[in-house]
Amino acid sequence: MENKMGYNASFAEEVFRNVDSGDEIKMCMNCGVCAASCPLREHMDYPPRQIFSLIRAGKREEVLGSQSIMLCTSCYTCVVKCPRSIPVMDVMHGLAHYALKKGYTPRIEAARFGKEFWNQVYRRGRVDERDLAQRAYFAGGFWEGVKKILEFADVGIKLVLHRRMKLIPEKKIKGISTLRKMLDKAEMLDKGRSVQ
Amino acid sequence: MADVQTTNQSILVVGGGMSGITSALEAAEAGYDVVLVEKNPYLGGRVAQLYQYFPKLCPPNCGLEINFRRMRQNSKIRFFTMAEVANISGSEGNYNVTIKLSPRYVNDKCTCCGKCSDACEAEIDNTFNFGMDKIKAAYLPHEFAFPMRYVIDPSIVETEDGKKCQEVCEYGAIELDMAESTFDLNVGAVVWAAGWNPYEAEKIDYYGFGEYPNVITNVMMERMASPNGPTQGKILRPSDGKEVKNIAFIQCAGSRDENHLPYCSGICCLASMKQATYVRERHPDCDISIFFIDIRALDRLEDFYTKVQEDEKIQFIKSKIANISEDEATGNLLLEGENTRTGEQLRMTFDMAVLATGMVPNKIDIAGAPEVAADEYGFVINDPEKAGIYGAGCVRRPTDVASSVADATSSAFKAIQSIARR
Ligand SMILES: Cc1cc2nc3c(=O)[nH]c(=O)nc-3n(C[C@H](O)[C@H](O)[C@H](O)COP(=O)(O)OP(=O)(O)OC[C@H]3O[C@@H](n4cnc5c(N)ncnc54)[C@H](O)[C@@H]3O)c2cc1C
Ligand code: SF4
Ligand code: SF4
Ligand code: SF4
Ligand code: SF4
């Protein structure tokens, strides 16, 4: 619960205890390298460093309700560059998972992005970054999609330049059916059901 | 072959920087025989390369000169330049050491007339100026070199240039047949004062050092600001020789970083603030930005920080720079980071950037040497269980000259105790 000063004094402790890799942020020295290196920084309401600062400041609603934690694309840039060797990406995923468990629903854009990600992995066994972005943008209608693509153009170019995104569509992986079985099980587990 | 008589009552000091010189002087002035060996052709270490000392902004040569005078007056110190330890064995109170002397090809008759240098055509990289300029292969290491004596680079010994140098020398000072030699010592204790090296900035790949000419390091800046340096004291862009209009200092370049040096190098905040005053002095119109995680200026040094903060041309921006890229057409540098005070994404362009690189200790790297305790980063620990070889100065922790001198004095005292215990 937030106190009347607007912060929740036990939120940091809650994160350290319950969020996967959550206690790693104790080592964060607030340098901003992750925030400045994340390819999605301009589209996040709070880039990673700010998320960590908000956790320390007890801003539970801002953190768990943020779109940033849902947007992380697992590109590893922050993990590679963090001077304190904090697995920033894992913390972001941990927070996203925790937020979902606590009943926070990802905001519409992040949700589209996540859903499309899942669909692609299910369909092809891999992610086609270019296609993923396009589908996620157009999910809100044609004109909105065009606008979004133009906004994201620079990020896309950077990803291509850093060989993190290819221009030709990805092919299906071998043994996709086995992967699908695994994904089905994972989904069951996530919903709290038992699997044999 | 050097004629050095020592006994297990003598002390060997390795490294002739401020720390080594201090240990040697303190022990000698307490009445002990000391042999000091220095790898470079001159004494003074890194301090000789600095333009000014923080916080007083006085020239380091002044302090060095006082120490050299103390050395000249004290017959208990023998020192050797171009000398290294080749071998060391034994234990506290009784070490056998072999010293290797590299040939200088110039003997003590040299008067520094400079004729050999004038005659020589071949040039080599000037390591004293971190390769920013070239010098003749017959050279004086620097203006205030001690001992004041020329050096012939091995690369010209067998060439026409070498012969020419020898011919023009009127004092018979050049001996091209000088060869590497060794001599043995017996000492009771050793002080290891081999100092530090700048962290290799190339390893921080997202800063582009080595790739973008206008990214330099703090040690290069010291030489650039020196009137006897490669640019005669002007702060000029390496890419086009243009005077700088705005300059960035990037703190913790490699330090406080688990991917590089996990520790704080202790002095680079002060060094950058000091260098900002160099720029102010030379180019009063230049805008200066210092990008930092936190500023580390402890004790009395905080006054210097306060003073520099008052300068309206010097901006302190709380952001670790996450990337540098270069505009190829202009050579300008784009710095990116997050301003962690405002939360804004930061993108700023500069003429030049100075990386505040940290200090890496020079560990004891002699095969078969007795074990010396060190911490996880390689800094020597003066462990009472392993007495006899003691670290002094920056091999013990990254620090400034005043603290190095204090540490070197205490190490001299420990070395004396090692002898007295026997
Ligand atoms: C950019 C910069 C600016 C600085 N400015 C200041 C300042 O303004 N004020 C201040 O107080 N401090 C300053 N410092 C710190 C200062 O340089 C150190 O405190 C000082 O150099 C420590 O002296 P030292 O004798 O321990 O090491 P060094 O100066 O490194 O001396 C070590 C000596 O040992 C020799 N050596 C190395 N290996 C061997 C070997 N195997 N055998 C024989 N000899 C060997 C080296 O050639 C060298 O001469 C600055 C540092 C940096 C990086
Ligand atoms: S890069 Fe690492 S230390 Fe720096 S703000 Fe991000 S998480 Fe914290
Ligand atoms: S892994 Fe996620 S948080 Fe880290 S830089 Fe990539 S997108 Fe940003
Ligand atoms: S070596 Fe000879 S020529 Fe060269 S500076 Fe010394 S005295 Fe002059
Ligand atoms: S002294 Fe300053 S610049 Fe150097 S490592 Fe420490 S905090 Fe960073």
XYZ file of C-alpha atoms and ligand atoms in Angstrom:
703
model
C 0.000 0.000 0.000
C 1.173 3.471 -0.783
C 1.449 5.772 2.196
C 0.132 9.306 2.092
C 3.475 10.532 0.811
C 2.883 8.495 -2.313
C 5.312 5.638 -1.878
C 5.227 2.071 -0.732
C 8.023 1.547 1.766
C 8.121 -2.213 1.398
C 8.005 -2.420 -2.390
C 11.765 -2.760 -2.848
C 11.775 -5.625 -0.350
C 8.827 -7.195 -2.195
C 10.802 -7.089 -5.448
C 13.999 -8.449 -3.900
C 12.053 -11.384 -2.454
C 9.523 -12.255 -5.113
C 10.784 -11.188 -8.495
C 13.125 -13.460 -10.432
C 16.594 -11.820 -10.304
C 14.945 -8.961 -8.387
C 17.671 -8.756 -5.757
C 20.263 -8.111 -8.473
C 19.209 -4.488 -8.603
C 20.780 -3.938 -5.193
C 24.044 -3.634 -7.133
C 22.762 -0.947 -9.506
C 24.822 2.264 -9.237
C 22.383 4.365 -11.207
C 24.780 5.112 -14.064
C 22.228 5.100 -16.883
C 24.173 2.974 -19.359
C 21.299 0.493 -19.720
C 18.817 3.298 -20.273
C 21.017 4.929 -22.888
C 21.788 1.680 -24.713
C 18.356 0.093 -24.920
C 17.095 0.188 -28.510
C 13.565 0.709 -27.214
C 14.497 3.514 -24.821
C 12.518 6.150 -26.649
C 9.373 4.036 -26.541
C 9.592 3.077 -22.903
C 7.795 5.117 -20.289
C 10.712 4.337 -17.951
C 13.934 2.871 -19.335
C 15.552 0.184 -17.131
C 17.559 2.462 -14.814
C 14.456 4.486 -14.055
C 12.508 1.316 -13.316
C 15.186 0.362 -10.775
C 15.141 3.813 -9.218
C 11.355 3.699 -8.996
C 11.585 0.346 -7.217
C 13.909 1.873 -4.641
C 11.586 4.846 -4.351
C 8.668 2.517 -3.592
C 6.618 3.412 -6.675
C 4.761 0.118 -6.989
C 2.022 1.242 -9.365
C 4.408 2.977 -11.765
C 6.681 -0.044 -11.956
C 4.237 -2.903 -12.184
C 1.954 -0.915 -14.435
C 4.740 0.241 -16.719
C 4.819 -0.616 -20.354
C 8.635 -0.821 -20.373
C 8.837 -4.116 -18.545
C 6.557 -5.649 -21.165
C 8.425 -4.139 -24.108
C 11.887 -5.644 -23.514
C 12.862 -7.634 -26.598
C 15.714 -9.566 -24.960
C 18.355 -7.992 -27.138
C 21.008 -8.351 -24.386
C 22.560 -4.911 -24.972
C 22.034 -3.851 -21.377
C 23.357 -7.142 -20.036
C 26.540 -6.816 -22.058
C 27.130 -3.201 -21.103
C 26.055 -2.916 -17.477
C 29.206 -1.968 -15.523
C 27.895 -3.825 -12.488
C 27.160 -7.035 -14.419
C 23.496 -6.875 -13.542
C 21.345 -9.119 -15.731
C 19.096 -6.157 -16.484
C 17.121 -8.116 -19.055
C 16.333 -10.922 -16.590
C 15.125 -8.371 -14.061
C 12.866 -6.812 -16.692
C 11.420 -10.206 -17.544
C 11.087 -11.050 -13.859
C 9.147 -7.855 -13.290
C 6.897 -8.463 -16.298
C 6.082 -11.929 -15.091
C 5.419 -10.696 -11.567
C 3.207 -7.887 -12.810
C 1.100 -10.315 -14.853
C 0.799 -12.623 -11.861
C -0.362 -9.723 -9.727
C -3.091 -8.978 -12.211
C -1.590 -6.027 -14.026
C -2.481 -6.174 -17.681
C 0.077 -4.972 -20.146
C -0.931 -1.829 -21.953
C -2.324 -2.375 -25.380
C 0.867 -1.759 -27.392
C 3.062 -3.940 -25.238
C 0.426 -6.651 -25.267
C 0.225 -6.679 -29.050
C 3.963 -6.887 -29.222
C 4.103 -9.810 -26.789
C 1.282 -11.693 -28.420
C 2.808 -11.370 -31.850
C 6.144 -12.535 -30.445
C 4.520 -15.662 -29.063
C 2.616 -16.332 -32.275
C 5.746 -16.132 -34.346
C 7.729 -18.460 -32.144
C 4.795 -20.851 -32.239
C 4.509 -20.630 -36.013
C 8.138 -20.666 -37.098
C 10.212 -21.533 -34.041
C 12.008 -18.226 -34.318
C 11.350 -14.532 -34.344
C 11.449 -12.440 -37.444
C 12.184 -9.057 -35.928
C 11.128 -7.131 -38.984
C 7.909 -9.012 -39.472
C 7.224 -8.950 -35.755
C 7.440 -5.212 -35.570
C 5.237 -4.743 -38.602
C 2.512 -7.053 -37.372
C 2.550 -5.511 -33.946
C 2.196 -2.039 -35.382
C -0.525 -2.905 -37.858
C -2.520 -4.762 -35.227
C -4.050 -1.411 -34.365
C -5.199 -0.651 -37.879
C -3.542 0.398 -41.114
C -2.973 4.130 -40.540
C -1.743 3.679 -37.006
C 0.681 1.107 -38.367
C 2.120 3.412 -40.980
C 2.645 6.093 -38.359
C 4.394 3.670 -36.015
C 6.678 2.303 -38.713
C 7.906 5.768 -39.490
C 8.532 6.427 -35.791
C 10.520 3.240 -35.361
C 12.485 3.501 -38.588
C 15.721 4.561 -36.885
C 15.602 1.712 -34.373
C 15.003 -0.721 -37.219
C 17.973 0.561 -39.156
C 20.158 0.277 -36.071
C 19.051 -3.277 -35.496
C 19.889 -4.179 -39.075
C 23.262 -2.454 -38.837
C 24.128 -4.327 -35.654
C 23.045 -7.539 -37.382
C 20.286 -7.979 -34.840
C 17.545 -7.915 -37.479
C 17.542 -9.459 -40.920
C 15.741 -8.131 -43.941
C 14.749 -11.442 -45.469
C 11.937 -13.344 -43.770
C 12.960 -16.125 -41.405
C 12.239 -19.763 -42.243
C 10.611 -22.315 -40.024
C 13.053 -24.189 -37.800
C 13.501 -27.966 -38.012
C 11.418 -29.955 -35.543
C 8.863 -27.218 -35.032
C 6.299 -29.731 -33.738
C 8.513 -30.653 -30.771
C 8.930 -27.020 -29.935
C 5.181 -26.496 -30.115
C 4.684 -29.318 -27.627
C 7.076 -27.569 -25.264
C 5.332 -24.259 -25.724
C 1.951 -25.819 -25.062
C 3.270 -27.256 -21.827
C 4.799 -23.947 -20.849
C 1.488 -22.237 -21.399
C -0.242 -24.812 -19.208
C 2.331 -24.352 -16.462
C 1.949 -20.634 -16.672
C -1.772 -20.946 -16.128
C -1.031 -22.963 -13.011
C -2.087 -26.348 -14.399
C -0.111 -29.520 -13.896
C 1.580 -31.342 -16.745
C 2.728 -34.890 -16.912
C 79.513 -5.226 -15.044
C 78.512 -2.878 -12.264
C 80.601 -2.862 -9.090
C 77.938 -2.898 -6.424
C 78.762 -4.272 -3.023
C 75.709 -5.192 -1.011
C 74.999 -7.382 1.994
C 71.909 -8.774 3.612
C 71.784 -5.409 5.400
C 70.944 -3.690 2.102
C 67.574 -2.894 0.539
C 66.573 -3.229 -3.102
C 63.954 -0.817 -4.445
C 62.354 -1.673 -7.793
C 60.857 1.264 -9.690
C 62.126 4.829 -9.743
C 58.846 6.736 -9.648
C 57.818 8.959 -6.755
C 57.163 5.925 -4.552
C 60.443 4.129 -5.272
C 62.482 7.302 -4.919
C 60.801 8.013 -1.591
C 61.370 4.507 -0.190
C 64.989 4.618 -1.311
C 65.627 8.039 0.223
C 63.893 7.287 3.500
C 65.839 4.056 3.983
C 69.141 5.618 2.928
C 68.654 8.625 5.168
C 68.058 6.196 8.042
C 71.504 4.779 7.313
C 70.807 1.752 5.108
C 72.461 0.889 1.798
C 69.957 1.024 -1.022
C 70.039 -0.063 -4.653
C 67.303 1.446 -6.848
C 66.557 -0.035 -10.268
C 64.435 1.704 -12.899
C 63.376 0.259 -16.237
C 63.141 3.611 -18.075
C 66.249 5.616 -19.044
C 65.206 8.280 -16.489
C 63.816 8.465 -12.945
C 60.531 10.057 -11.942
C 58.017 7.586 -13.361
C 54.571 8.776 -14.427
C 54.913 11.994 -12.482
C 57.547 13.217 -14.950
C 54.850 13.067 -17.630
C 52.343 15.254 -15.769
C 51.965 18.919 -16.607
C 50.764 20.063 -13.180
C 49.903 18.524 -9.822
C 46.470 18.781 -8.310
C 45.343 20.414 -6.136
C 47.966 23.157 -6.054
C 48.585 23.166 -9.809
C 52.333 23.355 -9.428
C 54.817 21.736 -11.831
C 55.802 18.187 -10.761
C 59.410 18.716 -11.822
C 59.900 20.965 -8.863
C 59.140 18.169 -6.370
C 61.152 15.677 -8.393
C 64.155 17.990 -8.481
C 64.193 18.251 -4.673
C 64.279 14.458 -4.459
C 67.010 14.127 -7.071
C 69.106 16.553 -5.062
C 68.583 14.463 -1.921
C 69.724 11.437 -3.919
C 72.853 13.101 -5.224
C 73.825 14.103 -1.693
C 73.420 10.617 -0.294
C 76.219 8.142 -0.943
C 74.133 5.273 0.433
C 71.921 5.151 -2.682
C 73.090 3.559 -5.912
C 70.631 3.792 -8.773
C 70.485 2.164 -12.188
C 68.319 3.157 -15.118
C 67.374 0.819 -17.979
C 67.584 -1.832 -15.283
C 65.205 -4.613 -14.354
C 65.126 -7.536 -11.982
C 65.826 -10.733 -13.936
C 65.767 -13.110 -11.035
C 65.025 -13.155 -7.350
C 65.200 -15.936 -4.777
C 65.521 -16.377 -1.036
C 63.449 -15.160 1.866
C 63.135 -12.307 4.346
C 66.588 -11.141 5.441
C 68.417 -12.848 2.586
C 67.510 -12.442 -1.073
C 69.711 -13.154 -4.069
C 68.824 -10.911 -6.956
C 70.068 -10.652 -10.529
C 69.745 -7.273 -12.198
C 69.697 -6.977 -15.974
C 70.987 -3.758 -17.561
C 69.905 -2.902 -21.099
C 72.466 -1.020 -23.164
C 71.988 2.743 -23.440
C 74.907 3.022 -25.914
C 75.830 6.331 -24.239
C 78.218 6.534 -21.277
C 78.555 9.112 -18.522
C 80.785 11.374 -20.600
C 77.688 12.692 -22.400
C 77.323 16.473 -22.015
C 73.905 16.639 -23.711
C 75.310 18.767 -26.530
C 72.684 17.253 -28.842
C 74.966 16.797 -31.841
C 74.168 13.076 -32.183
C 70.489 13.894 -32.363
C 71.091 16.531 -35.049
C 73.114 14.077 -37.103
C 70.642 11.215 -36.799
C 67.969 10.952 -39.481
C 65.939 7.995 -38.271
C 62.905 8.784 -36.139
C 61.014 6.667 -33.611
C 57.666 7.030 -31.830
C 57.985 9.217 -28.765
C 56.772 6.924 -25.989
C 57.152 9.733 -23.436
C 54.360 11.533 -25.343
C 52.341 8.323 -25.837
C 53.258 8.171 -29.513
C 51.637 11.535 -30.354
C 54.841 12.683 -32.033
C 58.200 11.368 -33.224
C 61.711 11.916 -31.960
C 65.144 11.179 -33.365
C 66.512 7.736 -32.599
C 69.327 9.492 -30.668
C 67.435 11.384 -27.992
C 67.115 12.843 -24.536
C 64.006 11.185 -23.027
C 62.667 14.566 -21.898
C 63.737 18.075 -21.016
C 64.179 17.453 -17.276
C 65.475 13.884 -17.557
C 67.492 12.603 -14.636
C 70.110 11.395 -15.251
C 70.577 14.051 -17.911
C 72.017 11.779 -20.577
C 71.158 10.847 -24.146
C 69.990 7.420 -25.314
C 70.617 5.661 -28.617
C 67.702 3.526 -29.745
C 68.725 -0.087 -30.491
C 67.176 0.219 -33.969
C 70.044 2.430 -35.250
C 72.975 0.743 -33.552
C 73.858 -1.265 -36.652
C 72.933 1.402 -39.201
C 74.638 4.368 -40.865
C 72.749 6.649 -38.478
C 74.414 4.955 -35.525
C 77.849 5.424 -37.052
C 77.112 9.080 -37.816
C 76.089 9.703 -34.213
C 79.287 8.167 -32.948
C 81.369 10.235 -35.378
C 79.845 13.581 -34.379
C 80.157 12.972 -30.653
C 83.198 14.976 -29.543
C 83.272 13.496 -26.062
C 83.590 9.813 -26.854
C 80.269 9.250 -25.125
C 78.743 6.871 -27.653
C 79.649 3.194 -27.372
C 77.821 1.200 -30.030
C 79.292 -2.053 -28.772
C 77.658 -1.767 -25.364
C 75.844 -5.006 -24.603
C 73.217 -6.209 -22.198
C 74.783 -7.124 -18.866
C 73.776 -8.551 -15.516
C 75.016 -8.323 -11.960
C 74.086 -10.030 -8.707
C 73.033 -8.512 -5.426
C 72.459 -9.815 -1.947
C 69.830 -7.857 -0.035
C 67.793 -8.258 3.136
C 64.526 -6.771 1.891
C 62.837 -5.591 -1.313
C 60.471 -2.700 -1.949
C 58.346 -3.216 -5.082
C 57.377 0.240 -6.390
C 56.794 -0.503 -10.074
C 53.769 1.804 -10.236
C 50.970 1.607 -12.746
C 50.022 1.617 -16.389
C 47.032 3.391 -17.907
C 44.165 1.004 -18.634
C 44.124 0.110 -22.330
C 41.352 2.324 -23.662
C 40.979 0.287 -26.888
C 39.289 -2.383 -24.799
C 36.271 -0.147 -24.150
C 35.040 -0.658 -27.693
C 32.008 1.655 -27.552
C 34.258 4.685 -26.977
C 36.181 4.236 -30.226
C 39.640 5.017 -28.868
C 42.199 4.159 -31.552
C 39.499 4.429 -34.192
C 38.340 8.035 -33.759
C 41.384 10.345 -33.634
C 39.649 12.936 -31.448
C 39.114 10.492 -28.611
C 42.204 10.700 -26.412
C 43.070 9.558 -22.886
C 43.820 11.549 -19.746
C 47.508 10.631 -19.780
C 47.765 11.948 -23.354
C 46.080 15.135 -22.171
C 48.840 15.685 -19.608
C 51.402 15.619 -22.401
C 49.303 17.808 -24.682
C 49.012 20.457 -21.986
C 52.739 20.418 -21.259
C 54.717 23.215 -22.924
C 57.367 20.588 -23.762
C 54.736 18.188 -25.153
C 53.754 17.324 -28.733
C 51.617 20.451 -29.255
C 53.679 22.860 -27.132
C 50.911 23.065 -24.602
C 48.028 23.823 -26.980
C 44.938 21.655 -26.797
C 44.504 20.747 -30.465
C 42.296 18.149 -32.129
C 44.434 15.280 -33.366
C 42.326 14.904 -36.538
C 42.884 18.403 -37.956
C 44.968 20.415 -35.484
C 42.012 22.715 -34.804
C 41.814 24.495 -31.439
C 39.075 22.936 -29.334
C 35.842 24.875 -28.858
C 34.146 22.281 -26.699
C 35.538 19.263 -24.974
C 34.123 16.354 -22.992
C 35.736 14.495 -20.112
C 34.395 10.982 -19.703
C 34.831 9.696 -16.162
C 35.219 6.060 -15.142
C 36.421 5.054 -18.611
C 37.050 1.416 -17.810
C 37.043 1.851 -14.020
C 34.143 0.848 -11.768
C 33.158 -1.580 -14.497
C 32.981 -5.345 -14.038
C 33.810 -5.761 -17.717
C 37.063 -3.841 -17.277
C 38.511 -2.632 -13.944
C 35.972 -3.332 -11.207
C 37.575 -0.843 -8.819
C 37.560 2.954 -8.640
C 40.929 4.293 -9.773
C 40.766 6.989 -7.141
C 42.478 9.878 -8.896
C 40.793 10.293 -12.297
C 38.010 12.591 -11.073
C 40.630 14.972 -9.729
C 42.781 14.516 -12.838
C 39.896 15.513 -15.136
C 38.987 18.530 -13.030
C 42.638 19.547 -13.074
C 42.760 19.079 -16.848
C 39.629 21.203 -17.214
C 41.651 24.021 -15.656
C 44.411 23.418 -18.237
C 41.867 23.894 -21.017
C 40.485 27.025 -19.336
C 43.963 28.479 -19.081
C 44.886 27.830 -22.706
C 41.551 28.313 -24.457
C 39.318 30.537 -22.293
C 36.395 30.313 -24.754
C 36.239 26.545 -24.774
C 33.168 24.897 -23.211
C 33.953 21.977 -20.954
C 31.625 19.155 -19.901
C 32.538 16.517 -17.338
C 30.358 13.387 -17.484
C 30.397 11.399 -14.266
C 28.676 8.683 -12.228
C 29.700 10.309 -8.955
C 32.610 12.643 -8.316
C 35.184 11.226 -5.971
C 37.128 14.054 -4.355
C 37.915 13.119 -0.803
C 39.145 15.043 2.216
C 40.926 18.290 1.389
C 40.558 17.566 -2.346
C 36.879 18.455 -2.123
C 37.889 22.123 -1.966
C 39.317 21.778 -5.451
C 36.034 20.275 -6.671
C 34.117 23.189 -5.154
C 36.417 25.663 -6.869
C 36.112 24.023 -10.287
C 32.312 23.869 -9.950
C 32.218 27.640 -9.625
C 33.603 28.074 -13.126
C 30.710 28.822 -15.467
C 32.539 27.307 -18.443
C 32.770 23.922 -16.731
C 29.593 21.842 -16.603
C 29.193 18.695 -14.528
C 26.688 16.267 -16.043
C 25.598 13.177 -14.156
C 25.644 10.517 -16.831
C 27.922 7.658 -17.688
C 28.528 7.927 -21.397
C 27.181 4.777 -23.045
C 28.402 5.341 -26.579
C 30.572 7.580 -28.753
C 30.189 7.784 -32.502
C 32.050 9.924 -34.983
C 30.815 12.131 -37.776
C 33.319 11.142 -40.442
C 33.079 14.402 -42.361
C 33.894 16.701 -39.434
C 35.593 14.345 -36.977
C 33.117 15.578 -34.344
C 32.008 13.155 -31.682
C 28.449 12.336 -30.677
C 28.135 11.276 -27.044
C 25.101 9.368 -25.808
C 23.978 8.644 -22.290
C 21.144 9.186 -19.866
C 21.194 12.303 -17.737
C 20.353 10.544 -14.505
C 19.356 13.781 -12.762
C 16.649 14.637 -15.261
C 16.004 11.203 -16.775
C 16.465 12.642 -20.266
C 18.248 10.860 -23.053
C 21.437 12.759 -23.706
C 22.982 13.366 -27.131
C 25.716 15.980 -27.300
C 28.379 16.767 -29.880
C 31.995 17.671 -29.068
C 35.229 18.539 -30.849
C 37.183 16.230 -28.645
C 36.703 13.724 -25.813
C 39.130 12.774 -23.058
C 38.711 9.335 -21.510
C 39.512 9.336 -17.808
C 41.149 5.922 -17.918
C 42.181 4.239 -14.703
C 45.304 2.734 -13.252
C 46.438 -0.887 -13.543
C 49.081 -1.997 -11.020
C 52.398 -3.367 -12.318
C 52.516 -6.753 -10.642
C 55.665 -8.663 -9.825
C 56.165 -10.564 -13.054
C 59.458 -12.315 -12.425
C 59.385 -16.075 -12.968
C 60.282 -17.997 -9.831
C 60.045 -14.963 -7.525
C 58.875 -15.609 -3.948
C 55.116 -15.237 -3.613
C 53.816 -11.825 -2.675
C 50.246 -11.394 -1.446
C 47.897 -9.460 -3.719
C 44.191 -8.684 -3.714
C 41.743 -9.873 -6.384
C 42.708 -6.959 -8.656
C 46.464 -7.452 -8.402
C 47.277 -4.735 -5.860
C 50.030 -5.838 -3.473
C 49.046 -6.515 0.134
C 51.796 -6.104 2.722
C 50.956 -9.370 4.454
C 52.866 -9.835 7.742
C 52.939 -13.602 7.057
C 54.926 -13.043 3.864
C 57.324 -10.365 5.078
C 60.434 -9.312 3.184
C 59.012 -8.001 -0.096
C 56.811 -4.934 0.293
C 54.719 -2.968 -2.154
C 54.877 0.835 -2.146
C 52.662 3.455 -3.795
C 50.361 2.685 -6.720
C 51.186 -1.022 -6.768
C 49.289 -1.088 -3.467
C 46.327 1.015 -4.431
C 45.465 3.545 -7.123
C 46.186 6.875 -5.525
C 47.764 10.323 -5.776
C 51.355 11.325 -5.171
C 50.906 12.519 -1.584
C 49.415 9.170 -0.527
C 52.015 7.241 -2.550
C 54.773 9.080 -0.747
C 53.233 8.342 2.652
C 52.849 4.683 1.722
C 56.401 4.480 0.380
C 57.740 5.857 3.651
C 55.917 3.201 5.621
C 57.193 0.489 3.261
C 60.764 1.697 3.725
C 60.243 1.310 7.443
C 58.916 -2.238 6.970
C 61.963 -3.103 4.857
C 64.240 -1.801 7.622
C 62.364 -3.954 10.132
C 62.921 -7.020 7.945
C 66.646 -6.402 8.196
C 66.611 -5.542 11.890
C 64.678 -8.732 12.685
C 67.521 -10.913 11.406
C 45.945 11.356 -15.845
C 46.574 11.316 -14.487
C 46.893 12.505 -13.831
C 47.426 12.478 -12.563
N 47.644 13.665 -11.949
C 48.071 13.670 -10.659
C 48.213 14.893 -9.958
O 47.968 15.965 -10.525
N 48.587 14.866 -8.659
C 48.852 13.690 -8.003
O 49.183 13.704 -6.806
N 48.751 12.499 -8.651
C 48.363 12.462 -9.959
N 48.235 11.262 -10.608
C 48.643 10.028 -9.911
C 50.158 9.810 -9.989
O 50.512 9.620 -11.330
C 50.592 8.604 -9.150
O 50.202 8.815 -7.824
C 52.093 8.374 -9.158
O 52.543 8.160 -10.462
C 52.470 7.172 -8.301
O 53.843 6.973 -8.333
P 54.504 5.518 -8.290
O 55.955 5.727 -8.046
O 53.784 4.654 -7.332
O 54.272 4.913 -9.747
P 54.891 5.347 -11.159
O 54.878 6.804 -11.323
O 54.193 4.512 -12.161
O 56.405 4.886 -11.087
C 56.786 3.535 -11.204
C 58.156 3.434 -11.829
O 58.558 2.068 -11.856
C 59.135 1.755 -13.116
N 58.966 0.312 -13.350
C 57.827 -0.346 -13.721
N 58.063 -1.669 -13.819
C 59.366 -1.845 -13.514
C 60.186 -3.005 -13.442
N 59.701 -4.223 -13.706
N 61.478 -2.842 -13.112
C 61.977 -1.600 -12.867
N 61.240 -0.475 -12.901
C 59.945 -0.601 -13.220
C 58.374 2.626 -14.078
O 59.127 2.812 -15.264
C 58.195 3.903 -13.272
O 59.274 4.774 -13.449
C 47.702 11.244 -11.910
C 47.404 10.056 -12.567
C 46.814 10.076 -13.832
C 46.411 8.809 -14.488
S 23.749 -0.130 -16.504
Fe 23.653 -1.415 -14.669
S 24.468 -0.150 -13.006
Fe 24.007 1.223 -14.724
S 21.931 1.963 -14.289
Fe 21.718 0.170 -15.611
S 21.491 -1.561 -14.200
Fe 22.251 0.158 -13.004
S 17.415 -6.606 -23.235
Fe 15.489 -5.460 -23.024
S 15.936 -3.850 -21.535
Fe 17.895 -4.668 -22.218
S 18.527 -3.294 -23.851
Fe 17.441 -5.017 -24.825
S 15.321 -4.373 -24.944
Fe 16.322 -2.957 -23.550
S 76.089 11.419 -26.832
Fe 77.719 12.796 -27.480
S 76.823 13.921 -29.183
Fe 75.140 12.961 -28.133
S 74.444 14.506 -26.711
Fe 75.874 13.246 -25.597
S 77.812 14.284 -25.810
Fe 76.469 15.159 -27.376
S 38.171 8.519 -9.428
Fe 36.300 9.228 -10.435
S 36.640 8.795 -12.638
Fe 38.153 7.619 -11.492
S 37.209 5.616 -11.272
Fe 36.760 6.772 -9.383
S 34.779 7.732 -9.757
Fe 35.556 7.044 -11.763
